[in-house]
PDB file of C-alpha atoms in Angstrom:
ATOM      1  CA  UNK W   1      35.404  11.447 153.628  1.00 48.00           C
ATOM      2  CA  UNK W   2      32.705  13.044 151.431  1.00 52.00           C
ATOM      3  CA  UNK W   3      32.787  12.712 147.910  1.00 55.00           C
ATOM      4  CA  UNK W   4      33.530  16.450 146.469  1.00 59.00           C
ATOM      5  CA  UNK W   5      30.208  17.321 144.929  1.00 64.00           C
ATOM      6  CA  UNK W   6      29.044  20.510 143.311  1.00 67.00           C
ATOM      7  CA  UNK W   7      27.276  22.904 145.707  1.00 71.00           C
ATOM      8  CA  UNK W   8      28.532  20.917 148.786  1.00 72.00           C
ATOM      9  CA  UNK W   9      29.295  23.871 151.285  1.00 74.00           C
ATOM     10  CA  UNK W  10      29.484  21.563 154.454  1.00 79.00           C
ATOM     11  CA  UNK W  11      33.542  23.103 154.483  1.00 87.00           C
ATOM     12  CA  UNK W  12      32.785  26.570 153.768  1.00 91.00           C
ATOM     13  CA  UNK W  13      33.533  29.242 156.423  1.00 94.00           C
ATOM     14  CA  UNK W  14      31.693  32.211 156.808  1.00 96.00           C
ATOM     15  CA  UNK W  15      32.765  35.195 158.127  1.00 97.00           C
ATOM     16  CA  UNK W  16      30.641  38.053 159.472  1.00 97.00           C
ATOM     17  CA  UNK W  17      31.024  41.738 158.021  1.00 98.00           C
ATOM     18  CA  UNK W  18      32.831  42.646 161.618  1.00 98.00           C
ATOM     19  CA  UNK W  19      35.153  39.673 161.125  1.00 98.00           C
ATOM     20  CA  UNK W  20      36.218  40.460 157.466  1.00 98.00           C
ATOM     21  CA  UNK W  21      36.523  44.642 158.364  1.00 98.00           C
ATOM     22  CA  UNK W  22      39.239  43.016 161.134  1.00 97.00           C
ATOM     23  CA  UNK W  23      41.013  40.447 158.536  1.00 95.00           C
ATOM     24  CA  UNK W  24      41.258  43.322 156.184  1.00 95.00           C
ATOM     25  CA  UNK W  25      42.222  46.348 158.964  1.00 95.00           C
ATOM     26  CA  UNK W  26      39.071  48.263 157.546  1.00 97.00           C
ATOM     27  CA  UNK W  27      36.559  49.566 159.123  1.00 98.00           C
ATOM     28  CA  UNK W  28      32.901  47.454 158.762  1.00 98.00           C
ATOM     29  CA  UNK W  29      31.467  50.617 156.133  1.00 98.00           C
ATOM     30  CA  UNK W  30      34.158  49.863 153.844  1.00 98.00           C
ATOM     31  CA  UNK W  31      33.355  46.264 153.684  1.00 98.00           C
ATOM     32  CA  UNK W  32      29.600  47.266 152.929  1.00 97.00           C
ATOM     33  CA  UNK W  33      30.853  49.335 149.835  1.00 98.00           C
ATOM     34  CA  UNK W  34      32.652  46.427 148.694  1.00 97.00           C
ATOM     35  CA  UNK W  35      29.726  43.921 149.030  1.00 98.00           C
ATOM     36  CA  UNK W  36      27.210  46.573 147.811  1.00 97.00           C
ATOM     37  CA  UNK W  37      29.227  47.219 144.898  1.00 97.00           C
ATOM     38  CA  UNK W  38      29.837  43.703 143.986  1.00 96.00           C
ATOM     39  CA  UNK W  39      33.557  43.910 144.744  1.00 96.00           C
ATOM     40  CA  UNK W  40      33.184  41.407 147.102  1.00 97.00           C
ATOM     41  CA  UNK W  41      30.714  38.432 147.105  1.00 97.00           C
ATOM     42  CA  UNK W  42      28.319  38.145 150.289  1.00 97.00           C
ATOM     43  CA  UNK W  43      25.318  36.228 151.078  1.00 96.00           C
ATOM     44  CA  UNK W  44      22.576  37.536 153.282  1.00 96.00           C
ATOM     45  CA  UNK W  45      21.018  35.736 155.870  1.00 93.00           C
ATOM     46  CA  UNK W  46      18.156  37.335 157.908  1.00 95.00           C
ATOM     47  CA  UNK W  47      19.491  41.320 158.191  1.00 95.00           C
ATOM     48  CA  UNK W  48      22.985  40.711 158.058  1.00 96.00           C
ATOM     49  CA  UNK W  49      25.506  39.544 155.697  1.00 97.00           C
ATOM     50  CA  UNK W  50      28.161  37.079 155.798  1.00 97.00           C
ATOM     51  CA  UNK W  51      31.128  36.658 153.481  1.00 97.00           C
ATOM     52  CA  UNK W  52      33.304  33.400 152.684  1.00 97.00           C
ATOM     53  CA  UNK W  53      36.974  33.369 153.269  1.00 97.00           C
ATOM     54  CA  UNK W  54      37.824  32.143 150.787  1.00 96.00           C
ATOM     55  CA  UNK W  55      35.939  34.912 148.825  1.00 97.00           C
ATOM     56  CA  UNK W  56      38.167  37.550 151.048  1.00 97.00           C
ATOM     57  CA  UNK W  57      41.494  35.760 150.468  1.00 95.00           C
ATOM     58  CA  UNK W  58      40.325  35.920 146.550  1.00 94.00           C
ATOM     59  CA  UNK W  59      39.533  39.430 146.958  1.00 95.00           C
ATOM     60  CA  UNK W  60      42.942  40.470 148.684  1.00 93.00           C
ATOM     61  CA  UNK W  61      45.002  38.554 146.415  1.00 92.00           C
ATOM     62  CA  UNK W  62      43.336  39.978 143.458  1.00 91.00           C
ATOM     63  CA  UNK W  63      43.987  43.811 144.982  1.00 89.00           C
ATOM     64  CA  UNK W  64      47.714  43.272 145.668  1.00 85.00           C
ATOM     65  CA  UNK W  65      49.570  46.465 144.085  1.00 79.00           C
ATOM     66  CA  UNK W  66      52.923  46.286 142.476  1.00 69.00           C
ATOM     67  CA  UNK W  67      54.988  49.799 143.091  1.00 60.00           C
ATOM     68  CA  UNK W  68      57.604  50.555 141.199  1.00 59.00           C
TER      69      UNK W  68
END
């Protein structure tokens, strides 16, 4: 096993901006707002965009909304 070090991404899973619109049940234009507007972290590669689960799961347990 690998020693943990800093910037070591070999365990990271990315997720493309059709992927995290189906995790999320939104459609793929909301997901652009979000990563446009910083909401949600992305990195671009080529054209596209792809987003780390992690960073979603962060995202969605951040947005959680107590009623009541």
């Amino acid at each position: 096993m690998a020693a943990n070090i800093p910037g070591d991404m070999s365990d990271v899973v990315f997720l493309t901006i059709a992927e995290v619109a189906a995790k999320m049940r939104v459609s793929k234009m909301t997901v652009y707002r979000l990563v446009h507007g910083g909401e949600l972290p992305a990195v671009r590669v080529g054209r596209s965009f792809r987003v780390t689960e992690d960073d979603v799961n962060e995202y969605l347990r951040k947005s959680f909304y107590n009623a009541g």
